[in-house]
CSV table of C-alpha atoms and ligand atoms in Angstrom, one decimal:
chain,number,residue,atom,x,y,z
A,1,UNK,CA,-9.0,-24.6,-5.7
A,2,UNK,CA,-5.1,-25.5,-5.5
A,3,UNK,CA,-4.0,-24.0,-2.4
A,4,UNK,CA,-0.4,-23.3,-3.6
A,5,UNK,CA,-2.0,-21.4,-6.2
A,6,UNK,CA,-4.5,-19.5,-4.1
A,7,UNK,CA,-4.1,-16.2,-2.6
A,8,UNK,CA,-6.0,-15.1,0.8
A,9,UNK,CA,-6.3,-10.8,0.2
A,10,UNK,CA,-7.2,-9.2,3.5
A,11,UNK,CA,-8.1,-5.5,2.3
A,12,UNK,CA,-9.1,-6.7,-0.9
A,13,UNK,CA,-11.3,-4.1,-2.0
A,14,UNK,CA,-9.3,-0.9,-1.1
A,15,UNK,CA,-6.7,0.8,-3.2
A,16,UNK,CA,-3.9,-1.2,-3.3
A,17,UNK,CA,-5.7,-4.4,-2.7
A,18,UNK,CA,-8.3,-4.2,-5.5
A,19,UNK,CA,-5.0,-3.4,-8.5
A,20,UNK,CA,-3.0,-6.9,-6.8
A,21,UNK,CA,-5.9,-9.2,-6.9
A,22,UNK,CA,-5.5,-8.0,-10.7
A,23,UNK,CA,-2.0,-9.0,-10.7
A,24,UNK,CA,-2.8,-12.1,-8.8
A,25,UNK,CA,-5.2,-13.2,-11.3
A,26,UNK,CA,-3.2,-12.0,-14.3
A,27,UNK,CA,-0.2,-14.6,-13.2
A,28,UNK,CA,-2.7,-17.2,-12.6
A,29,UNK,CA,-3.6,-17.6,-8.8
A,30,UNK,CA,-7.0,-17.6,-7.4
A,31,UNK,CA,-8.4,-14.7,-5.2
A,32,UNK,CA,-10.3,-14.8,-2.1
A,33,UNK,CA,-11.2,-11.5,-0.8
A,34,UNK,CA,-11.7,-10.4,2.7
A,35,UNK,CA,-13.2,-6.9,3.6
A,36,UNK,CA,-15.5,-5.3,5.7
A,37,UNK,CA,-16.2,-1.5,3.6
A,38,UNK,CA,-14.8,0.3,5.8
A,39,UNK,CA,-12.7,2.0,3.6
A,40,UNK,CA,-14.1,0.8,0.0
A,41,UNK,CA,-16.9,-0.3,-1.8
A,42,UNK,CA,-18.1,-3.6,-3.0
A,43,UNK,CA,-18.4,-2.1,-6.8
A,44,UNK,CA,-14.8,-2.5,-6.4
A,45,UNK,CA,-15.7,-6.2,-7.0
A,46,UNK,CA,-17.7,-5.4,-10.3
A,47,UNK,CA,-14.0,-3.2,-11.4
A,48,UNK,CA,-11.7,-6.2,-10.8
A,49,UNK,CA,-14.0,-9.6,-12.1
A,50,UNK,CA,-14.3,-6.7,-15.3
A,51,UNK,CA,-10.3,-6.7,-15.8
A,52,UNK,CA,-9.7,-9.6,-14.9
A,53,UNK,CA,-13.0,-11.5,-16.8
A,54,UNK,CA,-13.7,-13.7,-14.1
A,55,UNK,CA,-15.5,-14.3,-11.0
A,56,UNK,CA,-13.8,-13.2,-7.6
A,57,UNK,CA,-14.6,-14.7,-4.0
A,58,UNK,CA,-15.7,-12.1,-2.2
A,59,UNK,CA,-16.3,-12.4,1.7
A,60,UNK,CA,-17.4,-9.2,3.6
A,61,UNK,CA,-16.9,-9.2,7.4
A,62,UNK,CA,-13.8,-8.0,9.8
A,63,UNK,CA,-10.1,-9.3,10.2
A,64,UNK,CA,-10.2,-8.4,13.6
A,65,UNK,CA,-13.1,-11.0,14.3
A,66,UNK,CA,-11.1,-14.2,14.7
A,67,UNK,CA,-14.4,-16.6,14.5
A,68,UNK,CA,-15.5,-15.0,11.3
A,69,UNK,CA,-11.4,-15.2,10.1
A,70,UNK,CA,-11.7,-18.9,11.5
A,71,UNK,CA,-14.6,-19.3,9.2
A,72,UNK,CA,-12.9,-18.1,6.1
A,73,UNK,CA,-9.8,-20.7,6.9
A,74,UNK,CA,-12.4,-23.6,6.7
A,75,UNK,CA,-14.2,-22.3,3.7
A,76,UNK,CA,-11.0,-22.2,1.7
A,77,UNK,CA,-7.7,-23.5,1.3
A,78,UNK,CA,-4.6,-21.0,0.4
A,79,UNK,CA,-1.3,-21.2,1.1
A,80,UNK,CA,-0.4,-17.2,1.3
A,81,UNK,CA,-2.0,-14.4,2.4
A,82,UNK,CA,-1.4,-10.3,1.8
A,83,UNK,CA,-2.8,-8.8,4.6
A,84,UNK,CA,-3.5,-4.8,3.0
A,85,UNK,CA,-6.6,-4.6,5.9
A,86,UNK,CA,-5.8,-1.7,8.2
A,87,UNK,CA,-6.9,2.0,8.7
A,88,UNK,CA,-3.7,4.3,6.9
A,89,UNK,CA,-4.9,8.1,7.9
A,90,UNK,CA,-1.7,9.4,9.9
A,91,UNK,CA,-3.7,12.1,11.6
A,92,UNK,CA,-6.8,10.2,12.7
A,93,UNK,CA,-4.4,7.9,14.4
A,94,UNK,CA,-2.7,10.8,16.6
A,95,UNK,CA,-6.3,11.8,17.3
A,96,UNK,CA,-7.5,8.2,18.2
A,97,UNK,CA,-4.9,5.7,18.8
A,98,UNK,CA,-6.8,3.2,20.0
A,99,UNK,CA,-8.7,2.8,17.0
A,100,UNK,CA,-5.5,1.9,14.7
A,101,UNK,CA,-3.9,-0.2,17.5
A,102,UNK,CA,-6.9,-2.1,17.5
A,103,UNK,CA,-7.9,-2.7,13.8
A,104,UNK,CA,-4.2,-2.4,12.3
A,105,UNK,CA,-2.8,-5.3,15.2
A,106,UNK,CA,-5.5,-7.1,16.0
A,107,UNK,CA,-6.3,-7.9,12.5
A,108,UNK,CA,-2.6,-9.1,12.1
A,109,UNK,CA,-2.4,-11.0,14.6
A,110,UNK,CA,-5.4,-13.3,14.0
A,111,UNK,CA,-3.9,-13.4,10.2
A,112,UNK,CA,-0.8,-15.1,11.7
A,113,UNK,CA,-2.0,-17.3,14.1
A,114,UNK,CA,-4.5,-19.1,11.8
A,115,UNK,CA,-1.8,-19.2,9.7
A,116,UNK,CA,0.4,-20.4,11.7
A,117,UNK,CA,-1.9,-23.4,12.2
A,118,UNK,CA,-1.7,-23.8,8.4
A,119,UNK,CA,0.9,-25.6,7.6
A,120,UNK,CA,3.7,-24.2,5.5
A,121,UNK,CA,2.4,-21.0,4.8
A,122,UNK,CA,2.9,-17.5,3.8
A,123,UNK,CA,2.8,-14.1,5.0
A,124,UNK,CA,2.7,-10.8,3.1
A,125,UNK,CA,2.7,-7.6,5.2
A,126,UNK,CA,1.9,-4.0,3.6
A,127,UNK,CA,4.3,-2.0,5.3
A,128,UNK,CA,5.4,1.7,4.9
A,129,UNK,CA,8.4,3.7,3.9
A,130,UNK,CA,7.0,5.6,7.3
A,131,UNK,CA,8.9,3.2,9.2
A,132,UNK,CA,12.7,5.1,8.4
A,133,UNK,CA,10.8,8.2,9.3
A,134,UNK,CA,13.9,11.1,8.4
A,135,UNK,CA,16.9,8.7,7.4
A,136,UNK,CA,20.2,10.1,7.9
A,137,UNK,CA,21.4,8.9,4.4
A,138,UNK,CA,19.7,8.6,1.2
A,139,UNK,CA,18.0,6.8,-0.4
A,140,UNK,CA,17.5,4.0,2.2
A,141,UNK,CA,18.0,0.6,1.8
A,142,UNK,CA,16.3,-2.2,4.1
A,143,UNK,CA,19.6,-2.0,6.1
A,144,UNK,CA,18.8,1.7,7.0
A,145,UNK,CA,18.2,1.9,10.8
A,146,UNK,CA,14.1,2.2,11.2
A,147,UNK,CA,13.3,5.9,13.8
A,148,UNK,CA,11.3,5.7,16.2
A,149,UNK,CA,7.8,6.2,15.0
A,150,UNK,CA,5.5,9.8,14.8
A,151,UNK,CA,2.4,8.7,14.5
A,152,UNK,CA,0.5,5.5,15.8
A,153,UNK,CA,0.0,4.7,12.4
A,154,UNK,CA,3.5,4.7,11.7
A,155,UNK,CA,3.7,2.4,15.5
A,156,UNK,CA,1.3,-0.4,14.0
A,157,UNK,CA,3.6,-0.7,10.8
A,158,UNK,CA,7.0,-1.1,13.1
A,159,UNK,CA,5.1,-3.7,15.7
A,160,UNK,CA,3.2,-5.5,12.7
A,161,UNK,CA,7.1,-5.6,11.0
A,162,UNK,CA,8.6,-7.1,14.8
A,163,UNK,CA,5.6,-9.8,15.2
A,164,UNK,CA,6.1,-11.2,11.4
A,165,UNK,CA,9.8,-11.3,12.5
A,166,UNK,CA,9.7,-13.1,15.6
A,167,UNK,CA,6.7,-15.4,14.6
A,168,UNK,CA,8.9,-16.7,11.7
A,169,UNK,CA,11.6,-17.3,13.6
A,170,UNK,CA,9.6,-19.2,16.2
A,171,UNK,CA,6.6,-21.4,13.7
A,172,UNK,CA,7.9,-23.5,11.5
A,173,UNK,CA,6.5,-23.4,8.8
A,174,UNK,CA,5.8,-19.4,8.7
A,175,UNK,CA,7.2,-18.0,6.0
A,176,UNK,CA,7.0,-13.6,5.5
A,177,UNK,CA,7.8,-10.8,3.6
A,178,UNK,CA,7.3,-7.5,4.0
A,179,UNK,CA,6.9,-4.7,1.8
A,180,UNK,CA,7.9,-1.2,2.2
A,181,UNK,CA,5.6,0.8,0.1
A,182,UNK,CA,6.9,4.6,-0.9
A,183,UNK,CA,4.5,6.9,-2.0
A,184,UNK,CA,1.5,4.7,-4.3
A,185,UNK,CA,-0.4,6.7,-6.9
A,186,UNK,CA,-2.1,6.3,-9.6
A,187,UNK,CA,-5.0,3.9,-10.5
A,188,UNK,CA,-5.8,0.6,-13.2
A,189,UNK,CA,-5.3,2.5,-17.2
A,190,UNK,CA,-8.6,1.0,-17.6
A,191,UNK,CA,-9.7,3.2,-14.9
A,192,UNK,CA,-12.4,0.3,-13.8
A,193,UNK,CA,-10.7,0.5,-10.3
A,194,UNK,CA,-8.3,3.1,-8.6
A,195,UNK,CA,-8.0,5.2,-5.1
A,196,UNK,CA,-11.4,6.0,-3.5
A,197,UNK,CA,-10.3,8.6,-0.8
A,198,UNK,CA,-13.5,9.2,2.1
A,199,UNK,CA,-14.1,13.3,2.7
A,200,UNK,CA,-11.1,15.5,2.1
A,201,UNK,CA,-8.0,14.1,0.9
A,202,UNK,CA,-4.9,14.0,3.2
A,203,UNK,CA,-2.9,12.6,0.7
A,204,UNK,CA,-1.3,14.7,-2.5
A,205,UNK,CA,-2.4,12.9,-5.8
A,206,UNK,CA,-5.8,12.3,-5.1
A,207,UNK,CA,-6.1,16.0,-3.4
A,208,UNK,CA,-4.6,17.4,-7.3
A,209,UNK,CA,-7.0,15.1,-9.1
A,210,UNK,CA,-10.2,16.6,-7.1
A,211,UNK,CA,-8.7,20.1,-7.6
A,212,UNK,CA,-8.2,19.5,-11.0
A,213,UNK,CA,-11.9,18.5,-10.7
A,214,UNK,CA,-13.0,21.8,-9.2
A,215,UNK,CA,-14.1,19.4,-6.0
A,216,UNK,CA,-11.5,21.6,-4.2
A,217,UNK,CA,-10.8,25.3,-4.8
A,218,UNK,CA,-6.7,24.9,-4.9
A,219,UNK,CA,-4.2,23.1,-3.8
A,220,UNK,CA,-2.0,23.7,-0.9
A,221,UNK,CA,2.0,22.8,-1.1
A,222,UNK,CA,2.7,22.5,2.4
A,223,UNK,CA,6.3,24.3,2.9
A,224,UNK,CA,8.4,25.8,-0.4
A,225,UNK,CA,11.5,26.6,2.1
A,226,UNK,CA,12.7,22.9,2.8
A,227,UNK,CA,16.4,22.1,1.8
A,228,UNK,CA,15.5,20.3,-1.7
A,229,UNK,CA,15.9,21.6,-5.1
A,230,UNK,CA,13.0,23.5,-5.4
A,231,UNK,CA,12.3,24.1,-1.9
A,232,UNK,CA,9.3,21.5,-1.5
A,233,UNK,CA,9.6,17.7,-0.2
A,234,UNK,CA,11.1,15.5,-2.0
A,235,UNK,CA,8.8,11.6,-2.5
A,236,UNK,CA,9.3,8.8,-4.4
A,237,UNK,CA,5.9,7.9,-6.4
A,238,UNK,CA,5.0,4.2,-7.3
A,239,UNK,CA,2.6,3.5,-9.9
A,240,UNK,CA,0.1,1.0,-7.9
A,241,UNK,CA,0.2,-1.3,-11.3
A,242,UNK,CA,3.9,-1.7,-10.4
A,243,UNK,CA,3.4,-2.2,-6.8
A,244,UNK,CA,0.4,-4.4,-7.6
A,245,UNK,CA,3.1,-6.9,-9.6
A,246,UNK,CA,5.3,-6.5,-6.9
A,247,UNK,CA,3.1,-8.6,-4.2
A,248,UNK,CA,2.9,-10.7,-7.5
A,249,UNK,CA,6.6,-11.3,-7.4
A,250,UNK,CA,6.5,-11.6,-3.6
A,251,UNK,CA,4.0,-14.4,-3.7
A,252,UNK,CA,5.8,-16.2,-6.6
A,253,UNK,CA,9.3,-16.2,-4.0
A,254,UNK,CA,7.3,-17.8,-1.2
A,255,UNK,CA,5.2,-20.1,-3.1
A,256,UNK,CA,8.3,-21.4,-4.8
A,257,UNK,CA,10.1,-21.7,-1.9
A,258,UNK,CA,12.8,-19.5,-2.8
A,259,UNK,CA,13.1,-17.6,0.6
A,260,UNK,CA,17.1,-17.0,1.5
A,261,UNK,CA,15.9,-16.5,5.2
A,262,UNK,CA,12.2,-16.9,6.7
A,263,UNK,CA,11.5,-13.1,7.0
A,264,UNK,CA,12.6,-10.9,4.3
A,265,UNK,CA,12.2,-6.9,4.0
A,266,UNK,CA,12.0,-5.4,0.4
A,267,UNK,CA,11.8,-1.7,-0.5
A,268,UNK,CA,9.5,-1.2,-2.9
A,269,UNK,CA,10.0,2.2,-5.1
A,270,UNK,CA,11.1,4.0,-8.2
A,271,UNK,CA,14.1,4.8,-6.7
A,272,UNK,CA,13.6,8.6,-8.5
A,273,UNK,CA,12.7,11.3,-5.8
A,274,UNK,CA,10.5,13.7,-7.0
A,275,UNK,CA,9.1,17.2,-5.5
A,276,UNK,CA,5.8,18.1,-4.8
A,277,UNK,CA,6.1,20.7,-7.1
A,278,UNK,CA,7.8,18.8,-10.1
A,279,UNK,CA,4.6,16.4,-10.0
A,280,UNK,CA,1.5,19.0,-9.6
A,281,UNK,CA,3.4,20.5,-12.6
A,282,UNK,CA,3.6,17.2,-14.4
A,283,UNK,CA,-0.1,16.0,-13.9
A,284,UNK,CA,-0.9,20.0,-15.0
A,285,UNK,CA,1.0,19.4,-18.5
A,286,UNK,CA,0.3,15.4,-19.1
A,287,UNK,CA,-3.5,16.3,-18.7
A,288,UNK,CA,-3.7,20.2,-20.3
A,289,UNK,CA,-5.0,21.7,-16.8
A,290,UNK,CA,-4.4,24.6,-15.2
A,291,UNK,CA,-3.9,24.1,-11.6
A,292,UNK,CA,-4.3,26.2,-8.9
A,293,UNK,CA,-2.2,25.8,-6.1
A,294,UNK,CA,0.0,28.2,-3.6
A,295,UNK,CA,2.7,27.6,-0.6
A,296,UNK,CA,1.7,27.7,2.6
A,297,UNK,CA,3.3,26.5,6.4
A,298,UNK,CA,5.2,23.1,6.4
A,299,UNK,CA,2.5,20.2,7.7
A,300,UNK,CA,3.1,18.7,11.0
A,301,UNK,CA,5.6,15.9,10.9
A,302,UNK,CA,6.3,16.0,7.1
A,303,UNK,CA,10.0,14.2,6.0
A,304,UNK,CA,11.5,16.3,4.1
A,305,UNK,CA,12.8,13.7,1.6
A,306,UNK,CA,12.7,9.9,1.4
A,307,UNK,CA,13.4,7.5,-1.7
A,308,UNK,CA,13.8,4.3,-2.0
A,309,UNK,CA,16.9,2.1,-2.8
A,310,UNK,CA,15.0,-1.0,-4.5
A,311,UNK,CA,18.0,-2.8,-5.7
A,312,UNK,CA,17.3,-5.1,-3.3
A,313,UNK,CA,13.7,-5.8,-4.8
A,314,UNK,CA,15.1,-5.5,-8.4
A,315,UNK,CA,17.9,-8.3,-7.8
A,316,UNK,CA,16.5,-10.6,-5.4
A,317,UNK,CA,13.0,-10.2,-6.3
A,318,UNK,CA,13.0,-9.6,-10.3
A,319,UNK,CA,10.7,-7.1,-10.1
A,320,UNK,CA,11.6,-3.0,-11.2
A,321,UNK,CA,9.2,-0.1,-11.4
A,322,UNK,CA,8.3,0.4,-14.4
A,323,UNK,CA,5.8,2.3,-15.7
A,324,UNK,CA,6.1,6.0,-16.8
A,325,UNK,CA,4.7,8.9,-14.0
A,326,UNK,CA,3.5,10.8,-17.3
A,327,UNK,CA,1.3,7.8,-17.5
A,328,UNK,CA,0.4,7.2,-14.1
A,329,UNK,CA,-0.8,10.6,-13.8
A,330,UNK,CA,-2.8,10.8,-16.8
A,331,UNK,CA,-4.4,7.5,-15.2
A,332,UNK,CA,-5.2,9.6,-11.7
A,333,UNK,CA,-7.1,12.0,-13.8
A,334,UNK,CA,-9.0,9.1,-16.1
A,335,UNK,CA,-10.2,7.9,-13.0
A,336,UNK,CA,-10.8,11.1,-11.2
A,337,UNK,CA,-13.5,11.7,-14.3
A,338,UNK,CA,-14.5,8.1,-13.9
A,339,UNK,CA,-16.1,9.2,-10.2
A,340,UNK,CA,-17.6,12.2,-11.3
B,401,NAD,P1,-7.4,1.3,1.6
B,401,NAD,O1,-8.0,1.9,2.8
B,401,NAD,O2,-7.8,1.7,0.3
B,401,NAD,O3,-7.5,-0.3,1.8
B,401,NAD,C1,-7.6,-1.0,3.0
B,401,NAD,C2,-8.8,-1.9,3.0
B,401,NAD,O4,-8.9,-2.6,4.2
B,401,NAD,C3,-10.1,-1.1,2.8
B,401,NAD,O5,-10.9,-1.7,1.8
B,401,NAD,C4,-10.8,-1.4,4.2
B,401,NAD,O6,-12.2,-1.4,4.0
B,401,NAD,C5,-10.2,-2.7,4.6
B,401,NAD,N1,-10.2,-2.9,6.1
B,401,NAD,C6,-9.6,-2.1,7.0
B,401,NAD,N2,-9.8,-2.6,8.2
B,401,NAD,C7,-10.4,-3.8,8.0
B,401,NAD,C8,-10.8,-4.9,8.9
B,401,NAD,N3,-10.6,-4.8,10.2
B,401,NAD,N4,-11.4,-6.0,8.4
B,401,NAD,C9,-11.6,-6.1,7.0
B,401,NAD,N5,-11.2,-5.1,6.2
B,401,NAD,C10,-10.6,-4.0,6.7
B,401,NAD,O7,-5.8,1.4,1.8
B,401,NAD,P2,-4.6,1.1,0.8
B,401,NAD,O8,-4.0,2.4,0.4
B,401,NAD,O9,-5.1,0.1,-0.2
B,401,NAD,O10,-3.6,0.5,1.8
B,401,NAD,C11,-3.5,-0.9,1.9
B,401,NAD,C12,-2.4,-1.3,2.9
B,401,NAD,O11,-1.2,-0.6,2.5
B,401,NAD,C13,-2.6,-0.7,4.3
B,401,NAD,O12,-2.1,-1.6,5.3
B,401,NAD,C14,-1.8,0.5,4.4
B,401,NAD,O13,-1.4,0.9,5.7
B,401,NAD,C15,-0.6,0.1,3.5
B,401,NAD,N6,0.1,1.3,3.0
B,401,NAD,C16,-0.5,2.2,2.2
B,401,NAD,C17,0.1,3.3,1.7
B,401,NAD,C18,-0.6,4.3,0.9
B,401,NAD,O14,-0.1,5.5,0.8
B,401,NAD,N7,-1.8,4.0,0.3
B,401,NAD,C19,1.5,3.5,2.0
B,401,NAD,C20,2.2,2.5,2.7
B,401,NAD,C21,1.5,1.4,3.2
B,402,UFG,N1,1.3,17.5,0.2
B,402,UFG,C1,0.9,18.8,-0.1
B,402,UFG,N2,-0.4,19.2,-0.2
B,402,UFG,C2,-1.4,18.3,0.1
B,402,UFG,C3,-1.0,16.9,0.4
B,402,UFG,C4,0.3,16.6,0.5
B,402,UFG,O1,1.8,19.6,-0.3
B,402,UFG,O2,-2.6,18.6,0.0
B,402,UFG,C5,2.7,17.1,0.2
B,402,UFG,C6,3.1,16.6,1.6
B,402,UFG,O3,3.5,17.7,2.4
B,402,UFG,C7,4.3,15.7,1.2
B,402,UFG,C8,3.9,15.1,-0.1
B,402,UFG,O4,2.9,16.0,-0.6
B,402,UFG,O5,5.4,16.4,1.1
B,402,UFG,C9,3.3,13.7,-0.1
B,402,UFG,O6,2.3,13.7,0.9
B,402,UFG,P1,1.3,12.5,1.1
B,402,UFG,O7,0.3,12.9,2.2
B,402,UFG,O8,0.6,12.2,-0.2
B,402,UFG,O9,2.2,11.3,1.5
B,402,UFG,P2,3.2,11.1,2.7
B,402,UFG,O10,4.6,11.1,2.1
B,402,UFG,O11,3.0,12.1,3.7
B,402,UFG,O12,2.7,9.8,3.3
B,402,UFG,C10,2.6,8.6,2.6
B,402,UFG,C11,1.4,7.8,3.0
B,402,UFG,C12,1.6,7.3,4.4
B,402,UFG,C13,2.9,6.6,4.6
B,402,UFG,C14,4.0,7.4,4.0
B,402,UFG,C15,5.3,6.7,4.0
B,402,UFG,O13,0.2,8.6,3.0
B,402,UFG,O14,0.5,6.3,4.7
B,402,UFG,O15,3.7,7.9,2.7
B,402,UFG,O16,6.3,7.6,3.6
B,402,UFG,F1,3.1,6.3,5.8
């Protein structure tokens, strides 16, 4: 294995993991895979050697276990590594902080400090558009001043952010990007992989899809009375194909030493806000299903609207959004029949 051409994925089997080591593959790198289940399956393996027709390494143990990590650093040689391993439910992590300060930083930590003792290397981090919490001004940029966080989850993001700051500065040789995510939906067209949400899901897309399904009687649009358009929040939805190529673009920057500065923060969205209405109306009309939803009471810490401003990502990195949300939501439902 060329270990300029050879990607670490931490996470590899979950949602957004499984569609990059796609990407990865597509552009030509090589794919180790790090997971321990505890949010996926290791059929996703079957899903991604399908697309991609060929093999994938495949390690299953725990990021936060810095022997077993230490292990994996000896077994192969990469240069970069996305680290996508960490738990993402906002409410569990009110409920049990401990839990997502432990997995989401631990595991982060023992990712940089064996890389750090790797040489020129490089750092992606999955972070979240939850880090500008309710922006004054929209859509944000990466200048946007980051608010204080509300919800551990949200913590882990802003602390993982600070430590890939400061160890960059500090290491020679430590290179890192991070990626603010908006809102990922959608799944492979192939529907061989895609989001597998455990029990009932918090988040909207894969909540429609299971309604749609008749797993779920109707849907609930929490608040109609916000001040938006139509009353309901306002997102901005990113096809996970196009965030996939994203980390593909990411990779490409660092690997090809191309970096401006040693840390850099990219936005990565449509830059199109959408309402919650708008889209359940959308994936109703794309797929030719009736959906059965009503308003009720606001959720608990809901923004009311964020979007992205990805000009930054579009100039610096190459790399735009894409593809069409008529498409990505036909692909939610393709896959939503897929698991049935
Ligand atoms: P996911 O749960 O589908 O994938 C995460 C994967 O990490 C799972 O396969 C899980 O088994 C694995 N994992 C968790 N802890 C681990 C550990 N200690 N050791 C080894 N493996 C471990 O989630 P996703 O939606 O693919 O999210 C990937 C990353 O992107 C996460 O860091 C998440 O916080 C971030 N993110 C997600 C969203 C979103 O809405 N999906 C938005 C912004 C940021
Ligand atoms: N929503 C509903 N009904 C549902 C589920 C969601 O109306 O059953 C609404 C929410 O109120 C919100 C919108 O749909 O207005 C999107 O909600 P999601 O839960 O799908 O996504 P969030 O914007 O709340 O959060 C997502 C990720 C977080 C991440 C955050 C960053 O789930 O991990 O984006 O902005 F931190």
């Amino acid at each position: 294995m060329d270990a300029a051409k050879t990607v670490l994925i931490t996470g590899g089997t979950g949602f957004i993991g499984s569609h990059t080591a796609v990407e990865l593959m597509a552009a030509g790198y090589e794919t180790v895979i790090v997971d321990n289940l505890c949010n996926s399956d290791k059929s996703v393996i079957e899903g991604i050697e399908k697309i991609a027709g060929r093999k994938v390494d495949f390690v299953e143990g725990d990021t936060c276990d810095i022997e077993f990590m230490r292990d994996v650093f000896r077994t192969y040689e990469f240069d970069s590594v996305i680290h996508f391993a960490a738990h993402k439910a906002v409410g569990e992590s009110v409920a049990d902080p401990l839990k997502y300060y432990r997995n989401n930083l631990v595991s982060f930590m023992n990712i940089v400090e064996l890389m750090k003792e790797n040489g020129r290397s490089n750092v992606l981090f999955s972070s979240s558009a939850t880090v500008y919490g309710e922006a004054e001004t929209l859509p944000v940029t990466e200048e946007t001043p980051r608010q204080p966080a509300t919800s551990p989850y949200g913590n882990t993001k802003q602390i993982s952010e600070d430590i890939l700051r400061d160890c960059c500065r500090a290491y020679e040789g430590l290179y890192g990007i991070a990626l603010r995510y908006f809102n990922p939906i959608g799944a492979h067209p192939s529907a061989l992989i895609g989001e597998l949400p455990i029990g009932v899901p918090n988040n909207l897309v894969p909540y429609i899809t299971q309604t749609a399904a008749g797993i779920r009687k109707e849907l609930s649009i929490f608040g109609n009375d916000y001040d938006t358009p139509d009353g309901t929040c306002l997102r901005d939805y990113i096809d996970v194909v196009d965030l996939a190529k994203a980390h593909v673009a990411a990779v490409d920057r660092m690997t090809q030493g191309r970096m401006d500065r040693k840390y850099e923060i990219y936005n990565i969205g449509t830059g199109r806000p959408v309402s919650v209405l708008e889209l359940v109306q959308r994936f109703s009309k794309v797929n030719g299903i009736e959906l059965p939803y009503r308003f009720v009471a606001r959720r608990a810490g809901d923004t009311p609207a964020v979007w992205a401003d990805a000009s930054l990502a579009n100039e610096v990195l190459g790399w735009k959004a894409g593809r069409d949300l008529d498409d990505t939501l036909r692909a939610s439902w393709l896959w939503q029949q897929r698991l049935m």
